[in-house]
Short mmCIF file of C-alpha atoms in Angstrom, two decimals:
data_model
loop_
_atom_site.label_atom_id
_atom_site.label_comp_id
_atom_site.label_asym_id
_atom_site.label_seq_id
_atom_site.Cartn_x
_atom_site.Cartn_y
_atom_site.Cartn_z
CA MET A 1 -122.94 -28.87 52.21
CA PRO A 2 -126.18 -27.01 51.46
CA GLN A 3 -127.21 -27.06 47.83
CA ASN A 4 -126.99 -23.29 47.40
CA GLU A 5 -123.33 -23.34 48.48
CA ARG A 6 -122.26 -25.93 45.93
CA THR A 7 -120.13 -24.73 43.04
CA TYR A 8 -121.13 -25.05 39.40
CA LEU A 9 -118.59 -27.86 39.07
CA GLU A 10 -119.99 -29.83 42.03
CA LYS A 11 -123.56 -29.48 40.84
CA LYS A 12 -122.79 -30.59 37.29
CA LEU A 13 -120.63 -33.55 38.36
CA ASP A 14 -122.83 -34.42 41.35
CA ALA A 15 -119.62 -34.88 43.33
CA LEU A 16 -118.08 -33.68 46.56
CA ILE A 17 -114.98 -31.55 46.00
CA LYS A 18 -112.59 -31.04 48.91
CA LYS A 19 -109.55 -28.77 48.91
CA VAL A 20 -106.90 -29.07 51.64
CA GLN A 21 -103.78 -26.95 51.14
CA ASN A 22 -102.31 -28.00 47.75
CA ARG A 23 -104.44 -31.13 47.34
CA ILE A 24 -107.88 -31.22 45.77
CA SER A 25 -110.10 -34.32 45.84
CA PHE A 26 -113.12 -35.27 43.73
CA VAL A 27 -115.34 -37.81 45.53
CA PHE A 28 -118.06 -39.63 43.56
CA GLN A 29 -120.67 -41.96 45.05
CA ILE A 30 -120.36 -45.33 43.29
CA GLU A 31 -124.12 -45.73 43.06
CA LYS A 32 -124.43 -42.41 41.19
CA ILE A 33 -121.88 -43.02 38.43
CA LYS A 34 -121.88 -45.41 35.47
CA MET A 35 -118.46 -46.96 36.05
CA ASP A 36 -118.51 -50.73 35.49
CA GLU A 37 -114.79 -51.47 35.47
CA GLU A 38 -112.39 -49.76 37.89
CA GLY A 39 -109.64 -49.73 35.27
CA GLU A 40 -111.66 -47.37 33.08
CA VAL A 41 -110.87 -44.34 35.25
CA PHE A 42 -107.16 -45.02 35.65
CA ILE A 43 -106.55 -43.47 32.23
CA LEU A 44 -106.75 -40.15 34.11
CA LYS A 45 -103.44 -40.85 35.89
CA ASP A 46 -101.55 -40.55 32.60
CA LEU A 47 -102.78 -37.01 31.90
CA ASP A 48 -100.80 -33.86 32.74
CA LYS A 49 -97.83 -35.41 34.54
CA GLN A 50 -97.26 -32.08 36.35
CA LEU A 51 -100.34 -32.89 38.43
CA HIS A 52 -99.79 -36.04 40.49
CA LYS A 53 -103.00 -38.03 40.88
CA GLU A 54 -104.14 -40.74 43.30
CA ILE A 55 -107.23 -42.79 42.45
CA ASN A 56 -108.89 -44.89 45.16
CA VAL A 57 -111.94 -47.07 44.61
CA LEU A 58 -113.73 -47.87 47.85
CA GLU A 59 -116.86 -49.90 48.47
CA ASP A 60 -119.22 -46.94 48.11
CA ALA A 61 -117.07 -44.12 46.71
CA LEU A 62 -114.48 -43.24 44.08
CA SER A 63 -111.88 -40.67 45.13
CA ILE A 64 -109.55 -38.84 42.73
CA SER A 65 -106.96 -36.71 44.56
CA ILE A 66 -104.68 -34.28 42.73
CA ASP A 67 -101.56 -32.61 44.16
CA ILE A 68 -101.18 -29.05 42.88
CA PRO A 69 -97.60 -27.63 42.76
CA SER A 70 -97.19 -24.71 45.16
CA THR A 71 -96.29 -22.37 42.28
CA TYR A 72 -99.62 -22.99 40.53
CA GLN A 73 -102.82 -21.06 41.21
CA TYR A 74 -106.46 -22.01 40.88
CA GLY A 75 -108.63 -20.74 38.06
CA THR A 76 -110.79 -19.00 40.65
CA SER A 77 -107.85 -16.62 41.28
CA VAL A 78 -107.22 -15.71 37.63
CA GLN A 79 -109.51 -12.66 37.87
CA LYS A 80 -106.97 -11.13 40.30
CA LEU A 81 -104.12 -11.34 37.77
CA PRO A 82 -103.01 -8.41 35.60
CA LYS A 83 -104.96 -8.14 32.36
CA LYS A 84 -102.08 -9.24 30.14
CA ASP A 85 -101.75 -12.47 32.16
CA ARG A 86 -105.50 -13.12 32.07
CA LEU A 87 -105.49 -12.73 28.29
CA LYS A 88 -102.55 -15.12 28.01
CA VAL A 89 -104.42 -17.78 30.02
CA ILE A 90 -107.56 -17.33 27.90
CA TYR A 91 -105.60 -17.63 24.67
CA GLN A 92 -103.94 -20.88 25.75
CA LEU A 93 -107.21 -22.28 27.13
CA ILE A 94 -109.02 -21.71 23.82
CA HIS A 95 -106.27 -23.58 21.98
CA LYS A 96 -106.36 -26.41 24.52
CA VAL A 97 -110.12 -26.86 24.07
CA LYS A 98 -109.94 -26.49 20.27
CA ASP A 99 -107.13 -29.03 19.96
CA HIS A 100 -108.56 -31.65 22.34
CA ARG A 101 -108.66 -34.92 20.40
CA VAL A 102 -109.10 -37.73 22.95
CA SER A 103 -112.66 -38.81 22.21
CA ARG A 104 -112.94 -40.97 25.34
CA LEU A 105 -112.16 -38.02 27.62
CA HIS A 106 -114.59 -35.13 27.90
CA LEU A 107 -113.68 -31.59 28.93
CA PHE A 108 -115.57 -29.63 31.55
CA ILE A 109 -115.01 -25.89 31.80
CA SER A 110 -115.35 -23.87 34.99
CA PRO A 111 -112.80 -21.84 36.99
CA GLU A 112 -112.90 -24.47 39.77
CA ASN A 113 -111.72 -27.12 37.29
CA ILE A 114 -108.61 -25.25 36.14
CA VAL A 115 -105.17 -24.51 37.57
CA VAL A 116 -102.56 -22.24 35.98
CA ASP A 117 -98.76 -22.55 36.11
CA GLN A 118 -96.23 -19.70 36.23
CA GLY A 119 -96.09 -19.58 32.45
CA MET A 120 -99.86 -18.91 32.39
CA THR A 121 -100.55 -22.37 30.94
CA PRO A 122 -103.93 -23.75 32.08
CA TYR A 123 -104.53 -27.39 33.07
CA PHE A 124 -107.82 -29.22 33.66
CA LEU A 125 -108.19 -30.98 37.00
CA HIS A 126 -111.06 -33.32 36.07
CA TYR A 127 -112.01 -34.96 32.80
CA GLY A 128 -115.17 -36.92 32.13
CA VAL A 129 -114.62 -40.54 31.04
CA LYS A 130 -117.02 -41.97 28.48
CA GLU A 131 -119.58 -44.29 30.14
CA SER A 132 -117.67 -44.13 33.46
CA LEU A 133 -117.37 -40.62 34.97
CA PRO A 134 -119.40 -37.46 34.33
CA PRO A 135 -119.55 -35.72 31.97
CA TYR A 136 -120.26 -38.96 30.09
CA GLU A 137 -120.75 -37.32 26.70
CA LYS A 138 -119.19 -34.49 24.73
CA LYS A 139 -121.78 -31.71 24.71
CA GLU A 140 -120.24 -29.30 22.25
CA GLU A 141 -122.82 -26.54 22.62
CA GLN A 142 -122.58 -26.52 26.42
CA LEU A 143 -118.76 -26.65 26.27
CA TRP A 144 -118.73 -23.70 23.86
CA HIS A 145 -120.98 -21.60 26.13
CA GLU A 146 -118.83 -22.46 29.16
CA LEU A 147 -115.64 -21.52 27.32
CA LYS A 148 -117.00 -18.14 26.23
CA ALA A 149 -118.45 -17.42 29.69
CA LEU A 150 -115.10 -18.16 31.34
CA ALA A 151 -113.25 -16.07 28.74
CA ALA A 152 -115.68 -13.18 29.29
CA SER A 153 -115.21 -13.36 33.07
CA TRP A 154 -111.43 -13.03 32.62
CA VAL A 155 -111.69 -10.27 29.99
CA ASP A 156 -114.19 -8.19 31.99
CA ILE A 157 -113.92 -9.06 35.68
CA SER A 158 -117.03 -7.09 36.68
CA HIS A 159 -119.06 -10.33 36.48
CA SER A 160 -118.36 -13.92 37.47
CA PHE A 161 -118.23 -17.00 35.25
CA GLU A 162 -121.64 -18.21 36.43
CA GLU A 163 -123.21 -14.79 35.88
CA TYR A 164 -121.99 -14.71 32.29
CA LEU A 165 -123.11 -18.32 31.80
CA GLN A 166 -126.61 -18.05 33.27
CA TYR A 167 -127.59 -14.40 32.86
CA GLU A 168 -125.91 -13.39 29.60
CA LYS A 169 -129.20 -12.08 28.15
CA THR A 170 -129.97 -9.81 31.12
CA LEU A 171 -126.50 -8.59 32.13
CA GLU A 172 -125.26 -5.15 31.21
CA LEU A 173 -122.32 -6.23 29.06
CA SER A 174 -119.20 -4.25 28.26
CA GLU A 175 -118.16 -3.98 24.62
CA ASP A 176 -115.31 -6.45 25.15
CA SER A 177 -117.37 -9.10 26.96
CA LYS A 178 -120.11 -8.81 24.32
CA LYS A 179 -117.56 -9.49 21.57
CA VAL A 180 -116.43 -12.62 23.39
CA LEU A 181 -119.94 -13.94 24.05
CA ASP A 182 -121.04 -13.25 20.46
CA ALA A 183 -118.09 -15.10 18.89
CA PRO A 184 -119.45 -17.78 16.52
CA SER A 185 -116.34 -19.99 16.27
CA PHE A 186 -112.94 -20.83 17.74
CA ALA A 187 -111.21 -18.89 14.97
CA SER A 188 -113.20 -15.73 15.63
CA LEU A 189 -112.77 -16.05 19.41
CA LEU A 190 -109.00 -16.42 19.03
CA GLN A 191 -108.95 -13.40 16.72
CA ILE A 192 -110.84 -11.34 19.32
CA ILE A 193 -108.43 -12.32 22.12
CA GLU A 194 -105.42 -11.61 19.87
CA GLU A 195 -106.81 -8.13 19.25
CA PHE A 196 -107.25 -7.58 23.01
CA ILE A 197 -103.62 -8.68 23.57
CA ARG A 198 -102.37 -6.28 20.89
CA LYS A 199 -104.31 -3.35 22.37
CA ASP A 200 -103.11 -4.17 25.88
CA LYS A 201 -99.49 -4.18 24.69
CA GLU A 202 -99.97 -0.83 22.94
CA SER A 203 -101.55 0.65 26.05
CA SER A 204 -98.82 -0.70 28.34
CA SER A 205 -96.09 0.72 26.11
CA HIS A 206 -97.25 4.26 26.95
CA TYR A 207 -96.75 3.80 30.69
CA MET A 208 -93.91 2.95 33.02
CA GLU A 209 -94.49 1.91 36.64
CA VAL A 210 -92.57 4.17 39.00
CA THR A 211 -92.21 3.42 42.71
CA LYS A 212 -92.32 6.16 45.34
CA LYS A 213 -88.62 5.60 45.92
CA LYS A 214 -87.82 6.18 42.24
CA TRP A 215 -90.10 9.23 42.14
CA LYS A 216 -88.18 10.79 45.04
CA TRP A 217 -84.96 9.98 43.25
CA PHE A 218 -86.13 11.80 40.10
CA ARG A 219 -87.22 14.80 42.17
CA ASN A 220 -83.88 15.01 43.95
CA SER A 221 -82.09 14.65 40.63
CA LEU A 222 -83.88 17.71 39.29
CA ILE A 223 -82.83 19.68 42.35
CA ALA A 224 -79.26 18.49 41.89
CA VAL A 225 -79.28 19.71 38.28
CA SER A 226 -79.88 23.27 39.42
CA ILE A 227 -77.09 23.03 42.01
CA LEU A 228 -74.44 21.05 40.22
CA LEU A 229 -74.86 20.79 36.45
CA VAL A 230 -71.86 18.74 35.42
CA PRO A 231 -72.39 15.72 37.73
CA ALA A 232 -76.03 15.66 36.69
CA ILE A 233 -75.07 15.47 33.02
CA ILE A 234 -72.65 12.65 33.74
CA TYR A 235 -75.32 10.73 35.59
CA SER A 236 -77.82 11.37 32.80
CA PHE A 237 -75.48 9.69 30.32
CA TYR A 238 -75.10 6.76 32.73
CA SER A 239 -78.86 6.43 33.01
CA ILE A 240 -79.48 6.63 29.26
CA PHE A 241 -76.78 4.17 28.24
CA PHE A 242 -76.96 1.67 31.11
CA LEU A 243 -79.90 1.81 33.51
CA GLN A 244 -82.70 2.23 30.99
CA PRO A 245 -81.49 -0.48 28.56
CA LYS A 246 -81.05 -2.78 31.54
CA GLN A 247 -84.61 -2.12 32.75
CA ALA A 248 -85.93 -2.68 29.22
CA ARG A 249 -84.12 -6.01 29.05
CA ILE A 250 -85.54 -7.06 32.42
CA ILE A 251 -89.07 -6.25 31.23
CA THR A 252 -88.46 -8.13 27.96
CA ALA A 253 -87.13 -11.13 29.90
CA GLN A 254 -90.24 -11.11 32.08
CA GLU A 255 -92.49 -11.25 29.00
CA GLN A 256 -90.38 -14.07 27.57
CA TYR A 257 -90.59 -15.97 30.86
CA LEU A 258 -94.38 -15.65 30.97
CA SER A 259 -94.55 -17.11 27.46
CA SER A 260 -92.24 -20.00 28.51
CA SER A 261 -89.47 -18.82 26.13
CA TYR A 262 -86.77 -19.87 28.60
CA SER A 263 -83.83 -19.82 26.16
CA ASP A 264 -84.74 -16.23 25.22
CA VAL A 265 -84.79 -15.24 28.91
CA ILE A 266 -81.25 -16.61 29.28
CA SER A 267 -80.01 -14.71 26.20
CA THR A 268 -81.69 -11.44 27.22
CA LEU A 269 -80.16 -11.39 30.72
CA GLN A 270 -76.77 -12.85 29.72
CA PRO A 271 -74.94 -9.46 29.78
CA TYR A 272 -75.64 -8.89 33.49
CA GLU A 273 -73.85 -10.29 36.51
CA ILE A 274 -76.01 -11.96 39.13
CA ASP A 275 -75.66 -9.10 41.63
CA GLN A 276 -76.84 -6.61 38.98
CA LEU A 277 -80.29 -8.22 38.76
CA PRO A 278 -83.29 -7.69 41.06
CA LYS A 279 -84.61 -10.78 42.81
CA VAL A 280 -87.61 -11.27 40.49
CA ALA A 281 -85.34 -11.22 37.43
CA LYS A 282 -82.94 -13.61 39.18
CA PHE A 283 -85.84 -15.96 39.92
CA GLU A 284 -87.00 -15.93 36.28
CA LEU A 285 -83.43 -16.52 35.08
CA ALA A 286 -82.84 -19.34 37.58
CA MET A 287 -86.11 -21.07 36.61
CA SER A 288 -85.18 -20.72 32.93
CA TYR A 289 -81.82 -22.39 33.52
CA ILE A 290 -83.54 -25.15 35.53
CA SER A 291 -85.95 -25.76 32.62
CA ASN A 292 -82.99 -26.13 30.23
CA GLU A 293 -80.81 -28.12 32.65
CA ASN A 294 -80.07 -31.80 31.94
CA LEU A 295 -82.40 -33.10 34.65
CA THR A 296 -85.21 -35.64 34.60
CA ASP A 297 -88.77 -34.31 34.53
CA GLU A 298 -89.18 -35.51 38.13
CA GLN A 299 -86.02 -33.67 39.23
CA LYS A 300 -87.09 -30.48 37.42
CA THR A 301 -90.52 -30.62 39.07
CA PHE A 302 -88.92 -31.09 42.51
CA VAL A 303 -86.50 -28.19 42.01
CA ARG A 304 -89.25 -25.88 40.65
CA ASN A 305 -91.40 -26.64 43.69
CA THR A 306 -88.55 -25.85 46.12
CA VAL A 307 -87.11 -22.76 44.43
CA THR A 308 -89.54 -19.87 44.86
CA LEU A 309 -89.46 -16.09 45.18
CA GLN A 310 -89.43 -16.62 48.95
CA SER A 311 -86.31 -18.81 48.80
CA ASP A 312 -82.93 -17.58 50.02
CA SER A 313 -81.41 -15.57 47.17
CA LYS A 314 -78.38 -17.86 47.31
CA TYR A 315 -80.48 -20.70 45.80
CA LEU A 316 -81.23 -18.48 42.80
CA ASP A 317 -77.52 -17.56 42.54
CA TYR A 318 -76.64 -21.26 42.61
CA TRP A 319 -78.85 -22.29 39.67
CA ILE A 320 -77.76 -19.28 37.60
CA GLN A 321 -74.10 -20.17 38.24
CA ILE A 322 -74.81 -23.79 37.25
CA GLY A 323 -76.57 -22.64 34.09
CA ARG A 324 -73.74 -20.27 33.15
CA GLY A 325 -71.11 -22.98 33.58
CA GLN A 326 -69.62 -21.31 36.66
CA GLY A 327 -69.02 -24.59 38.48
CA GLU A 328 -66.49 -23.27 40.99
CA GLU A 329 -68.73 -20.35 42.02
CA ALA A 330 -71.74 -22.70 42.25
CA LEU A 331 -69.71 -25.01 44.50
CA LYS A 332 -68.86 -22.12 46.86
CA THR A 333 -72.53 -21.16 46.99
CA ALA A 334 -73.59 -24.77 47.67
CA ARG A 335 -71.05 -25.07 50.51
CA PHE A 336 -72.43 -21.86 52.01
CA LEU A 337 -75.95 -23.34 51.85
CA GLU A 338 -74.64 -26.62 53.36
CA GLU A 339 -76.86 -28.75 51.12
CA THR A 340 -75.24 -32.06 50.14
CA ASP A 341 -77.29 -32.60 46.96
CA LEU A 342 -76.40 -29.14 45.69
CA ILE A 343 -72.72 -29.63 46.57
CA VAL A 344 -72.53 -32.94 44.68
CA PHE A 345 -74.32 -31.50 41.63
CA ALA A 346 -71.98 -28.49 41.67
CA LEU A 347 -68.95 -30.80 41.93
CA ILE A 348 -70.13 -32.71 38.86
CA ASN A 349 -70.56 -29.45 36.94
CA TYR A 350 -67.21 -28.13 38.17
CA ARG A 351 -65.55 -31.35 36.97
CA GLU A 352 -67.09 -30.83 33.51
CA ASN A 353 -65.74 -27.25 33.48
CA ILE A 354 -62.23 -28.43 34.31
CA SER A 355 -62.38 -31.26 31.78
CA ALA A 356 -63.15 -28.72 29.05
CA ASP A 357 -60.56 -26.15 30.23
CA GLU A 358 -57.76 -26.26 27.66
CA SER A 359 -55.77 -23.55 29.47
CA MET A 360 -54.72 -26.12 32.11
CA ASP A 361 -51.99 -28.64 31.38
CA SER A 362 -53.14 -32.26 31.32
CA GLU A 363 -51.44 -33.24 34.59
CA GLU A 364 -52.91 -30.34 36.54
CA ARG A 365 -56.33 -30.97 35.00
CA GLN A 366 -56.28 -34.68 35.87
CA GLN A 367 -55.11 -33.97 39.42
CA LYS A 368 -57.98 -31.53 39.97
CA MET A 369 -60.51 -33.96 38.49
CA ASP A 370 -59.23 -36.75 40.75
CA GLU A 371 -59.69 -34.50 43.81
CA ILE A 372 -63.28 -33.78 42.76
CA ASP A 373 -63.98 -37.48 42.13
CA ARG A 374 -62.73 -38.33 45.63
CA GLU A 375 -64.95 -35.69 47.20
CA ILE A 376 -68.01 -36.88 45.25
CA LYS A 377 -67.30 -40.45 46.37
CA GLU A 378 -67.02 -39.32 50.01
CA TYR A 379 -70.43 -37.65 49.85
CA GLN A 380 -71.97 -40.73 48.20
CA GLN A 381 -70.51 -43.02 50.87
CA GLU A 382 -71.79 -40.69 53.57
CA GLU A 383 -75.27 -40.77 52.01
CA ASP A 384 -75.18 -44.59 51.71
CA SER A 385 -74.19 -44.98 55.37
CA GLU A 386 -77.04 -42.70 56.49
CA SER A 387 -79.58 -44.68 54.45
#
């Protein structure tokens, strides 16, 4: 790759960085790094369990490959996010840098070295290892300039990270980016970002996004008022006391989801049946239930990576039904999807529902539980025979 096409990250690490689909690899030439013992770099595998890492030491090269979940996005795409999301990423990134305490591991800040999950939490892809992998030392002044340059590029997207980093003195800066770049400390930088977040919330509260379809609906409603007054008044009451509060709750739930407040999302959307929610709200509710479900971290990661906005809506219905303790409904949904793992998990949940149902007499309850146990056993035997 020609030198002028190399990214800031590649130039500073003197490494080759390859990205293929959801896997990114850092390749270092052995002769160019200080590593004496191979075991020194394997400390990186224990960081950020959400990002699976493979480390291979060859005769002339060290390769570190990282699998990025499909729901994550690269730091290079953050500039395309809405402002409130960009500010959320910046705020969490500042805290992550400020609170970093592992002296043997050194941070390196650039958009190419960061990925962001759905909750707008940033993660570093590469860390320097003291006396083994670059950056070998903690250069606080450089790290501070990189952090402010990246924050400025996400606050004011008219310039890139490298432009803010290298040409700060000659760029025509906006008032907001100048505040960021002039910040003397972590505390002041956090205060500046908090102020931006507050102003963005105030500004957003004055506007409501209206689709063309809704605009036509409003226009036709006004016409209907002049033709038929009474039905219009009835519908107005319906809108005031049902539709608008529902929309407000959906917006609130979205904000709670973006801040990873999953229990709050569940509480906010609890009053609504599944078919009353739009797909995005159903997705956020399903992911919130998955996060609170009694699953291992590995199982949660697998489910999160398979349940997306593009998934069949029935998958979202299934996890909401599981989360709400609607085992029988979840079982019907799982049978419709014809997925054995989902059927078995729904059967287990349905059994728990029946076990706790005091309205059934003990004989009826035990009979139903025995039927479920037999069905679970049949699926397990079927799975064992296939393996």
